[in-house]
PDB file of C-alpha atoms in Angstrom:
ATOM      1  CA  UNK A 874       0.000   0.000   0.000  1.00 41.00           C
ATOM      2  CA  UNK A 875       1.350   3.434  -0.994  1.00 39.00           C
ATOM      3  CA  UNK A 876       1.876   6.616   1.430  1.00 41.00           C
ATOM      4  CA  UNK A 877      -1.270   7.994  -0.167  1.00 38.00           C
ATOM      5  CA  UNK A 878      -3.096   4.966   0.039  1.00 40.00           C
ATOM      6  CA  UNK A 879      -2.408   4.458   3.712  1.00 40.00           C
ATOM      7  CA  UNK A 880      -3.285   8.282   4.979  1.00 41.00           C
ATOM      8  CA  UNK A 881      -6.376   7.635   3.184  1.00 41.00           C
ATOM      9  CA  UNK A 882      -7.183   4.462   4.821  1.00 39.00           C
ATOM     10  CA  UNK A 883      -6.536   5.980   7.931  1.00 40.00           C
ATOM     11  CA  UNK A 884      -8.486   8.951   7.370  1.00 40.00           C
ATOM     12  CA  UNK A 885     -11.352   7.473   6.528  1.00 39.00           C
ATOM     13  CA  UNK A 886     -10.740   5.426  10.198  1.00 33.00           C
ATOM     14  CA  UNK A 887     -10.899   8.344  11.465  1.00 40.00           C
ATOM     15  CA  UNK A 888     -13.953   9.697   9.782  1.00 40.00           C
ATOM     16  CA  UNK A 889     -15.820   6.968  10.481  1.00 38.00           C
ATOM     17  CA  UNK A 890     -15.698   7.461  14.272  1.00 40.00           C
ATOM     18  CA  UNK A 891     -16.293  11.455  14.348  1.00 42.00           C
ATOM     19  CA  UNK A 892     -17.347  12.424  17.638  1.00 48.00           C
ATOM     20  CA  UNK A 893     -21.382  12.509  18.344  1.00 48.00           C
ATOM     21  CA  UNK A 894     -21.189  14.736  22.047  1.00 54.00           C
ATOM     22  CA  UNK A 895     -22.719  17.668  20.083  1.00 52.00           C
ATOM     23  CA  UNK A 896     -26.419  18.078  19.943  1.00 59.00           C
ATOM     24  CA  UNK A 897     -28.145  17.256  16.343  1.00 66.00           C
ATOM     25  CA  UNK A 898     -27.724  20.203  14.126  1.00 75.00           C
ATOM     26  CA  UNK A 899     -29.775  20.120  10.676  1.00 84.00           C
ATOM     27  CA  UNK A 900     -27.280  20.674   7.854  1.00 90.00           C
ATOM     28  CA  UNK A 901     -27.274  23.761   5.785  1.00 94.00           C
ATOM     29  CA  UNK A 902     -27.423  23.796   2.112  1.00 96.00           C
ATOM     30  CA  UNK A 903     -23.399  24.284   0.960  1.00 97.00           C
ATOM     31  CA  UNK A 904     -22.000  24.348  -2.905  1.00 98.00           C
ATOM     32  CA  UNK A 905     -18.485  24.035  -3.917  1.00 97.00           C
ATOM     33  CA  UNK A 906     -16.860  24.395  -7.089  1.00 98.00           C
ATOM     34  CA  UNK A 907     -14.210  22.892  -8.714  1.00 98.00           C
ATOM     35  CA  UNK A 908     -12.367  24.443 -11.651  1.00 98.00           C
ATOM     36  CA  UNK A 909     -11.035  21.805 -14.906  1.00 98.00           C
ATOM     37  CA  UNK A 910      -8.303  22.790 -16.893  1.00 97.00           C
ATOM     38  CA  UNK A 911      -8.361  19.811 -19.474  1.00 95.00           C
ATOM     39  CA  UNK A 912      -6.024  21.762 -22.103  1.00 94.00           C
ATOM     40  CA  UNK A 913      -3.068  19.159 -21.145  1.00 93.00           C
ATOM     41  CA  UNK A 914      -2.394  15.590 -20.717  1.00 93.00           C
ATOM     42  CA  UNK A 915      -3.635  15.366 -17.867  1.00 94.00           C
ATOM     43  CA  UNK A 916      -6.464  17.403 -16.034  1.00 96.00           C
ATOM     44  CA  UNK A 917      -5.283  19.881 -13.356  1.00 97.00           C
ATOM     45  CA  UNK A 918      -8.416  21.432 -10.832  1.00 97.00           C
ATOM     46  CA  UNK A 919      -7.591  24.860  -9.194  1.00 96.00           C
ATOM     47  CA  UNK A 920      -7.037  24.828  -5.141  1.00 93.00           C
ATOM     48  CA  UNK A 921      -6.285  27.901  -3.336  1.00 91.00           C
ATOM     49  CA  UNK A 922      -4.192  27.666  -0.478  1.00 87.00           C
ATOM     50  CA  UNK A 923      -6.266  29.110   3.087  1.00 84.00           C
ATOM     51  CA  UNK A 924      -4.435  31.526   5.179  1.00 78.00           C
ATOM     52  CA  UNK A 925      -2.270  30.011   8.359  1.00 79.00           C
ATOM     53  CA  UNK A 926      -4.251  31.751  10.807  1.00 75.00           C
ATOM     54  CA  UNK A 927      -7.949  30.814  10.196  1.00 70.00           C
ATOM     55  CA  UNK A 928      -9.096  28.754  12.574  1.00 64.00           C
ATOM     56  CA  UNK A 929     -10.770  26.325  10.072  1.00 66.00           C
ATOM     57  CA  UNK A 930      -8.471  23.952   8.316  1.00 70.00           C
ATOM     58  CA  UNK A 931      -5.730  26.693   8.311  1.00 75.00           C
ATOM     59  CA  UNK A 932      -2.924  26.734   5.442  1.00 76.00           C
ATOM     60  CA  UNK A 933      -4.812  23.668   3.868  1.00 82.00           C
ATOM     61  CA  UNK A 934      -5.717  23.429   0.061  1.00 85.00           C
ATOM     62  CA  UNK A 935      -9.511  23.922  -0.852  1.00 88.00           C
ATOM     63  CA  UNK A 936     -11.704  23.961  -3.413  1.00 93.00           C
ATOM     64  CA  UNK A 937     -13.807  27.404  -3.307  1.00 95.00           C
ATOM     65  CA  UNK A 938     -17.548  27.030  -1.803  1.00 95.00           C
ATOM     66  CA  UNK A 939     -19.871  27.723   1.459  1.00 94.00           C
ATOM     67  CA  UNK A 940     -23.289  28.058   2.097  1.00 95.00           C
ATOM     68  CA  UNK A 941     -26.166  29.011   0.317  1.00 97.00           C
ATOM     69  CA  UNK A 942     -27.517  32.709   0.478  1.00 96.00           C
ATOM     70  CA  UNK A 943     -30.946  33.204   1.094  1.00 92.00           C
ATOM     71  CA  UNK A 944     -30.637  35.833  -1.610  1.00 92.00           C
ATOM     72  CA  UNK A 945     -28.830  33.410  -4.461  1.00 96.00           C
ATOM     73  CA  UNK A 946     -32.356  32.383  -5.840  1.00 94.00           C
ATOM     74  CA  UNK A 947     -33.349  36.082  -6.410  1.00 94.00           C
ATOM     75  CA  UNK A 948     -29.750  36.399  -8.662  1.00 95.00           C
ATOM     76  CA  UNK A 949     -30.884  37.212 -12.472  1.00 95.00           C
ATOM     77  CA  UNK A 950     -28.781  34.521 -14.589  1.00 95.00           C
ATOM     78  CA  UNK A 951     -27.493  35.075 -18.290  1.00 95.00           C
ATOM     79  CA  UNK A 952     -29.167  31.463 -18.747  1.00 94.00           C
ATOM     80  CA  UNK A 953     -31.191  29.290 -16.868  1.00 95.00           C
ATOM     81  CA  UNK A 954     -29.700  26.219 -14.678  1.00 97.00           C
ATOM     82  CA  UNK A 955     -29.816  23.550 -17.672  1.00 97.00           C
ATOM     83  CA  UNK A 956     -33.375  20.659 -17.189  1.00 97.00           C
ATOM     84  CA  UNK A 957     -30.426  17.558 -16.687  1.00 98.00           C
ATOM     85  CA  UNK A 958     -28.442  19.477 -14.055  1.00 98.00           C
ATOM     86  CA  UNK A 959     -32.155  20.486 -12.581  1.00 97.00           C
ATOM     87  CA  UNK A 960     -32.706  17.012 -12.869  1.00 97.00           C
ATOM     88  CA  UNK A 961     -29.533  15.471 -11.411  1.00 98.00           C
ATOM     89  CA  UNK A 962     -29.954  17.928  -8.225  1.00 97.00           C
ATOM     90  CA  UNK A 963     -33.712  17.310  -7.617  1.00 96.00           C
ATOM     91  CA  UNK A 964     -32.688  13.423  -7.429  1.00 95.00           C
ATOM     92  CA  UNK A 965     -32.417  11.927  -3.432  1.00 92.00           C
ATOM     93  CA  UNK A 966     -35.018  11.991  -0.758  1.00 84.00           C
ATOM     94  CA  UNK A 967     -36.705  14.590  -0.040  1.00 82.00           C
ATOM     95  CA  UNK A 968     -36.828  15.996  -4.030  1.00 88.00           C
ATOM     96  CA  UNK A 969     -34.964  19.161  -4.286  1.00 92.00           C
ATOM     97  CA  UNK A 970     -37.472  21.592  -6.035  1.00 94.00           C
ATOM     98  CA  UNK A 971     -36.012  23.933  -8.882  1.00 94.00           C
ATOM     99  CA  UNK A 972     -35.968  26.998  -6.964  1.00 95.00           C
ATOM    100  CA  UNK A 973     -33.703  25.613  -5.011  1.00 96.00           C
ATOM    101  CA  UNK A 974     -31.567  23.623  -7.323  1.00 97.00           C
ATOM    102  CA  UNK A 975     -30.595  27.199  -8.739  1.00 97.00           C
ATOM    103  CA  UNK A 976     -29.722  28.563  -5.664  1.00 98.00           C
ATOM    104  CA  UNK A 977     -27.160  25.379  -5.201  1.00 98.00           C
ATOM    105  CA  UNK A 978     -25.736  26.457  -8.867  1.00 98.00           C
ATOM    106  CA  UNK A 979     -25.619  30.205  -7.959  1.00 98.00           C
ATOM    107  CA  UNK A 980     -24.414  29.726  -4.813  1.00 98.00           C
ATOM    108  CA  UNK A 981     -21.264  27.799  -6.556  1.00 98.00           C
ATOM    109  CA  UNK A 982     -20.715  30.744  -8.547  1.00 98.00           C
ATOM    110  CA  UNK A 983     -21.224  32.953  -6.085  1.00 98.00           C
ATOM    111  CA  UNK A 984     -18.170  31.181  -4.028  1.00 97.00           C
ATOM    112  CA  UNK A 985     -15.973  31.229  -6.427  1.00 97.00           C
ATOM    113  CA  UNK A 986     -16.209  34.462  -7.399  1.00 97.00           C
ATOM    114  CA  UNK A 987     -15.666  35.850  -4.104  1.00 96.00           C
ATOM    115  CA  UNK A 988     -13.032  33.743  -2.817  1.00 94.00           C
ATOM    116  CA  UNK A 989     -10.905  33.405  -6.160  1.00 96.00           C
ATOM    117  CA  UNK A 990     -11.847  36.484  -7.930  1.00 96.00           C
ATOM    118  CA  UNK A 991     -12.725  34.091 -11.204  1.00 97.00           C
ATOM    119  CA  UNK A 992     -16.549  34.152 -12.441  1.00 97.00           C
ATOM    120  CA  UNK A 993     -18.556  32.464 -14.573  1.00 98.00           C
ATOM    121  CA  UNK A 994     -20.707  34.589 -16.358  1.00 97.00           C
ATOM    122  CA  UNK A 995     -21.881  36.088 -19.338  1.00 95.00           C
ATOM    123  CA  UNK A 996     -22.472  39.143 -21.717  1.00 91.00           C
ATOM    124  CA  UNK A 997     -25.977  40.899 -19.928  1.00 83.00           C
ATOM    125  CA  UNK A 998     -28.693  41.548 -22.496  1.00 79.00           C
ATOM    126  CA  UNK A 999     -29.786  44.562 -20.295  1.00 76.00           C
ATOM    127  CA  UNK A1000     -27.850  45.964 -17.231  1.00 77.00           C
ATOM    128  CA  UNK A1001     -29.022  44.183 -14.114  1.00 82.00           C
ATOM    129  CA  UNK A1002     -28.465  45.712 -10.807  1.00 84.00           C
ATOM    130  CA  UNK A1003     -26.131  43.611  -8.506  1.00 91.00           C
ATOM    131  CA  UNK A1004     -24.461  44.558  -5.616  1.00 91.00           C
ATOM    132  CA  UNK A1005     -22.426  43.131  -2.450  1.00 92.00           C
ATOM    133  CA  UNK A1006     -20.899  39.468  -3.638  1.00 93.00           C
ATOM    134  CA  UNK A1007     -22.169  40.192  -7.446  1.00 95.00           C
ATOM    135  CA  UNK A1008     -20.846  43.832  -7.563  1.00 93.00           C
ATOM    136  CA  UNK A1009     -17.935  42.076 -10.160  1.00 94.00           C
ATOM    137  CA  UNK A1010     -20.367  41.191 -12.171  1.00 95.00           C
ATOM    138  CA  UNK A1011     -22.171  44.138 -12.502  1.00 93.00           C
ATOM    139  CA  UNK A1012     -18.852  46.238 -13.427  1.00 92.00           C
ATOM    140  CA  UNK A1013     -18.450  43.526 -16.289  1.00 93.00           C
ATOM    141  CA  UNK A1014     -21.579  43.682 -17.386  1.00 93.00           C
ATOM    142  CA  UNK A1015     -21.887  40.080 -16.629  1.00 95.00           C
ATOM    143  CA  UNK A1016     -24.692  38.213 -15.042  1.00 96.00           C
ATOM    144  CA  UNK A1017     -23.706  35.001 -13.494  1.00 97.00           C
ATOM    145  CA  UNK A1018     -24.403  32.092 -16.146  1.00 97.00           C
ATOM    146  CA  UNK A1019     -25.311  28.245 -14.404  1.00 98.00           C
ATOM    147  CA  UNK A1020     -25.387  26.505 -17.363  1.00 97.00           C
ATOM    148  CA  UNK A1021     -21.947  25.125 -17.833  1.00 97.00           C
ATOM    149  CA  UNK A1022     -21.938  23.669 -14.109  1.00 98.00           C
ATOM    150  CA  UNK A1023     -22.218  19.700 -13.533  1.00 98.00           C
ATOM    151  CA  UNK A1024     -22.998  17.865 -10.574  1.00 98.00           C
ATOM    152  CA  UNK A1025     -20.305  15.441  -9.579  1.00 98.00           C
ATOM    153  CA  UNK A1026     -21.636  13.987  -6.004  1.00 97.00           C
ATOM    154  CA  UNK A1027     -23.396  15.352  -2.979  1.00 97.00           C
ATOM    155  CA  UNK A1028     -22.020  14.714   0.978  1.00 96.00           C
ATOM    156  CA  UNK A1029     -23.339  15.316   3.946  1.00 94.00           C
ATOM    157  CA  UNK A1030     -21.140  15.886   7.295  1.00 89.00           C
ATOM    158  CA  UNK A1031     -21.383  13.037  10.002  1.00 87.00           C
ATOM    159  CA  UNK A1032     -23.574  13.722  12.696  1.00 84.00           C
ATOM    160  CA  UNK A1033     -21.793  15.307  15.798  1.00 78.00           C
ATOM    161  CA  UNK A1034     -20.867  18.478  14.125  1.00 78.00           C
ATOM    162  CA  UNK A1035     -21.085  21.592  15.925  1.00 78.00           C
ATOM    163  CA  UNK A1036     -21.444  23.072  12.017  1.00 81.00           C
ATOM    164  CA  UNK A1037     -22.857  20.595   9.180  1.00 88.00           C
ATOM    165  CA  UNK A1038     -23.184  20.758   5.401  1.00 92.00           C
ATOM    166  CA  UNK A1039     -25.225  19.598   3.071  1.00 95.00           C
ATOM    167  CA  UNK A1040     -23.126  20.302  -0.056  1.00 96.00           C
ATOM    168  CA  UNK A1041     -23.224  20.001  -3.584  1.00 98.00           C
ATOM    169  CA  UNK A1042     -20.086  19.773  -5.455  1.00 98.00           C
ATOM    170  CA  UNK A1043     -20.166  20.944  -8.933  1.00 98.00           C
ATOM    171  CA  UNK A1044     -17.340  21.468 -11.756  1.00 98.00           C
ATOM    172  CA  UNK A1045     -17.126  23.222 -14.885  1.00 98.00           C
ATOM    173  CA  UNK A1046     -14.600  24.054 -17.633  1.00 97.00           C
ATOM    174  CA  UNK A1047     -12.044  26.527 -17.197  1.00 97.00           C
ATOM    175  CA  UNK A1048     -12.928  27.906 -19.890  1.00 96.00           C
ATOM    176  CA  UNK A1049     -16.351  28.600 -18.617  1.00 97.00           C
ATOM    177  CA  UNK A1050     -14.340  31.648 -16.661  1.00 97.00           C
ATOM    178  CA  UNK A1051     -14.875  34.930 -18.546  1.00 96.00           C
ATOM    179  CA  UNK A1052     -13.876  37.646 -16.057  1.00 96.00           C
ATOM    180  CA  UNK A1053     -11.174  37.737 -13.456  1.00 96.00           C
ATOM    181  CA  UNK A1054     -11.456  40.069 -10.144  1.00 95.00           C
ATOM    182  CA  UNK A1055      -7.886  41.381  -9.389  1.00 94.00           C
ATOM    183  CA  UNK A1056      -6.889  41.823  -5.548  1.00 94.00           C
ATOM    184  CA  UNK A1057      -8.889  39.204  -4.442  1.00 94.00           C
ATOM    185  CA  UNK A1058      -5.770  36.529  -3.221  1.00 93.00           C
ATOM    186  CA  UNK A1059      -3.249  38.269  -1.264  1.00 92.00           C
ATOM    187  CA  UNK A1060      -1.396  37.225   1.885  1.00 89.00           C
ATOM    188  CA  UNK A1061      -4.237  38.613   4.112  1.00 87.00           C
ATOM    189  CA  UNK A1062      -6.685  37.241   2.607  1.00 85.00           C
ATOM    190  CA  UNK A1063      -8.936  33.797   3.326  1.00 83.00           C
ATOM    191  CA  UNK A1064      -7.411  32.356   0.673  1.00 90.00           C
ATOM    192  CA  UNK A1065      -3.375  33.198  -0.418  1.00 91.00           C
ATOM    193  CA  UNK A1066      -2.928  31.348  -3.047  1.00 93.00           C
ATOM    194  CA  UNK A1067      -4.322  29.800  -6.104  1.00 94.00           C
ATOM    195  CA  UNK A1068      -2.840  26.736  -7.729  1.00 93.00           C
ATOM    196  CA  UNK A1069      -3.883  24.468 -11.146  1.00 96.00           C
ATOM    197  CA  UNK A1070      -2.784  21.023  -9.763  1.00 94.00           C
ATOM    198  CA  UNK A1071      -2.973  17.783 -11.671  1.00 95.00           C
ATOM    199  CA  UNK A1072      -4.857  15.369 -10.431  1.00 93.00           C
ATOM    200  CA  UNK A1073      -3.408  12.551  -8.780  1.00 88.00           C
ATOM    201  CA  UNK A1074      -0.476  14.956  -7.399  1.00 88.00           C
ATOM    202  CA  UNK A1075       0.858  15.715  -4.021  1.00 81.00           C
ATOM    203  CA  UNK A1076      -0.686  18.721  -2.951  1.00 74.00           C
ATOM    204  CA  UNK A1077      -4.681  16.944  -3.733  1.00 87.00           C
ATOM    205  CA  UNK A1078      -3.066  14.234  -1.145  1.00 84.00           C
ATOM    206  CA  UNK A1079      -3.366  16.739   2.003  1.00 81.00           C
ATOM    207  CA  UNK A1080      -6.896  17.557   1.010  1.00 86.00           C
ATOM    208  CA  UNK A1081     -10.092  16.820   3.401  1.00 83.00           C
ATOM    209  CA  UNK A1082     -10.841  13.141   2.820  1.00 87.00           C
ATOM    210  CA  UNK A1083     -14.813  13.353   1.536  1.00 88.00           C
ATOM    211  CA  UNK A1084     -13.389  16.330  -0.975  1.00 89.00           C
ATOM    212  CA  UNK A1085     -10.637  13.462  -2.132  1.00 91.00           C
ATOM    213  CA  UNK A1086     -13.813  11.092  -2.517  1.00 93.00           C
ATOM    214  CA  UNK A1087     -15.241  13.526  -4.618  1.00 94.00           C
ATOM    215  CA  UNK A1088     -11.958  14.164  -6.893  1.00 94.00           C
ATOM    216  CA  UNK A1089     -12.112  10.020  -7.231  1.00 94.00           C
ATOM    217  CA  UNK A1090     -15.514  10.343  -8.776  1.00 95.00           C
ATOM    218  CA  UNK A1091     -14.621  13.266 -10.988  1.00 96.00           C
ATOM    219  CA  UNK A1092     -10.889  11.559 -12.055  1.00 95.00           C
ATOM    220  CA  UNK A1093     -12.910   8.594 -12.948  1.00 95.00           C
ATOM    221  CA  UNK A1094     -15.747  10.715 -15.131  1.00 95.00           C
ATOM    222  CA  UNK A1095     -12.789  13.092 -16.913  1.00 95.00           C
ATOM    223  CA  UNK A1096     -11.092   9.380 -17.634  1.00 93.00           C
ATOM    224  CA  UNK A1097     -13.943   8.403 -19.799  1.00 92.00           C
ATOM    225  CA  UNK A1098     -14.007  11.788 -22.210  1.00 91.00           C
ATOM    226  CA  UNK A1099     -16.361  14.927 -21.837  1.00 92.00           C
ATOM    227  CA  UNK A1100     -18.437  15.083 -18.658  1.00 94.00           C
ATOM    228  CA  UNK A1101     -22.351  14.128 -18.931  1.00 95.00           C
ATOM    229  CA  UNK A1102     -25.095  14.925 -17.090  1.00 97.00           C
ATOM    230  CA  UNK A1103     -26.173  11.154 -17.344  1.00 96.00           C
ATOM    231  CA  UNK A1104     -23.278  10.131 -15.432  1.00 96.00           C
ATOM    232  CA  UNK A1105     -24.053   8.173 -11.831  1.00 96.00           C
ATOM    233  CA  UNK A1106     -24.088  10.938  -9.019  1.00 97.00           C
ATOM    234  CA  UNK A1107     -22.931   9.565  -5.655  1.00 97.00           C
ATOM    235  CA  UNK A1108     -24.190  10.539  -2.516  1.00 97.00           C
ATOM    236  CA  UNK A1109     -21.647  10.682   0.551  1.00 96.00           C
ATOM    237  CA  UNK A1110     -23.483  10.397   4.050  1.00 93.00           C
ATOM    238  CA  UNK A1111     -22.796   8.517   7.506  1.00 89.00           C
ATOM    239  CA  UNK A1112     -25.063   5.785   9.055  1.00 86.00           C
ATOM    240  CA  UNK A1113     -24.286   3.742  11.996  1.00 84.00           C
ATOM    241  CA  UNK A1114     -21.254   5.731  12.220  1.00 84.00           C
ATOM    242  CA  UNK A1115     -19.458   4.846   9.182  1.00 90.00           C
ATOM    243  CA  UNK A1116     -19.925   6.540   5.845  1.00 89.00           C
ATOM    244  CA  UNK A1117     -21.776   5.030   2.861  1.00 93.00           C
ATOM    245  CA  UNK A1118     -21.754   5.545  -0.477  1.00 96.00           C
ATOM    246  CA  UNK A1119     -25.156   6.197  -2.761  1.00 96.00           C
ATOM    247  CA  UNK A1120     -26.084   6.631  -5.646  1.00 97.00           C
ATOM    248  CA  UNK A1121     -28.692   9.301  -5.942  1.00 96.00           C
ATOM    249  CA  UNK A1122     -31.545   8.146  -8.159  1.00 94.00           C
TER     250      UNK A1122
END
């Protein structure tokens, strides 16, 4: 068994007996968003690098997300969140209904934007008026545009959580980025540091071990040519203290 192999044997261990003293908490809706540069050999994904002193997972490699705004719904879009994407979110128990399947894709967007200074968007028809996170878009003249996003797998964090997430992890195209927010990584910031890794490479190995689940699933769709809606979306979740693997359906 490689290095690799073993840390992620023994994080999983270790996952699979999270502590349960905390009272239930109901998770919150969460998106994250993972970036594909496929222009080479091999696929790289972009992870920033958070800042040494936050108190969550400090100087760790992430993928941009968080949770869902109550305001990401009311977001005008350049195009609508595509039906199989609609589809693909509103599978599981209890359905997810459309309203809020587009404010998982917004709120993916939304992320990114703030914590990478990247956005997906596109060319406004007629000037919308956005302000606080979507300000960048508005000096673009971009709205945000869903319709390029796939699902890749959902996960839930294991009960005993003081904070728990119900998140969504998407991906999309680099090229699917059309503006660029300058100022947004420096050494202050949340994030210090932004980084086009290829899969399969060292710094991916450090990651959290459900978001290394997730890069499996997405390794394995990239491996078998252009990503499809109609691909098999697992579902990440703990029962009886150890985590299972679904597919949602």
């Amino acid at each position: 068994m490689t290095d690799t192999a073993q840390a992620d044997e023994k994080a999983k261990i270790h996952e699979g007996k999270e502590a349960d003293h905390h009272p239930y908490f109901r998770p919150k809706d969460a998106a994250t968003l993972i970036l594909v540069d496929r222009s080479g050999a091999i696929p790289k994904v972009l992870v920033g690098k958070r800042h040494d002193k936050v108190v969550f997972m400090p100087g760790k490699f992430v993928f941009p997300g968080g949770r869902v705004d109550k305001d990401d719904y009311r977001v005008p879009v350049a195009a609508p969140v595509t039906a199989e994407l609609e589809a693909n979110l509103a599978k599981g128990s209890p359905k997810t209904p459309a309203s809020r399947a587009k404010s998982l894709a917004i709120a993916a967007i939304r992320e990114a934007c703030e914590e990478t200074g990247l956005c997906l968007g596109r060319r406004a028809e007629v000037k919308a008026k956005l302000e606080g996170a979507w300000k960048p878009f508005a000096d673009a003249g971009l709205l945000p545009d869903p319709s390029s996003l796939f699902l890749i797998a959902r996960a839930i964090t294991p009960p005993g959580r003081v904070k728990r997430f119900d998140t969504r992890f998407f991906t999309a195209d680099a090229s699917a980025i059309t503006h660029r927010v300058e100022g947004v990584i420096h050494a202050d910031a949340e994030l210090v540091e932004l980084v086009w890794v290829e899969l399969g490479s060292k710094p991916l190995a450090d990651l959290h071990p459900m978001t290394r689940n997730v890069l499996n699933e997405l390794d394995t769709r990239l491996a078998t040519g252009p990503l499809r809606h109609d691909a098999p979306v697992p579902f990440f979740h703990f029962y009886g203290g150890k985590m299972q693997k679904d597919i949602l359906s």
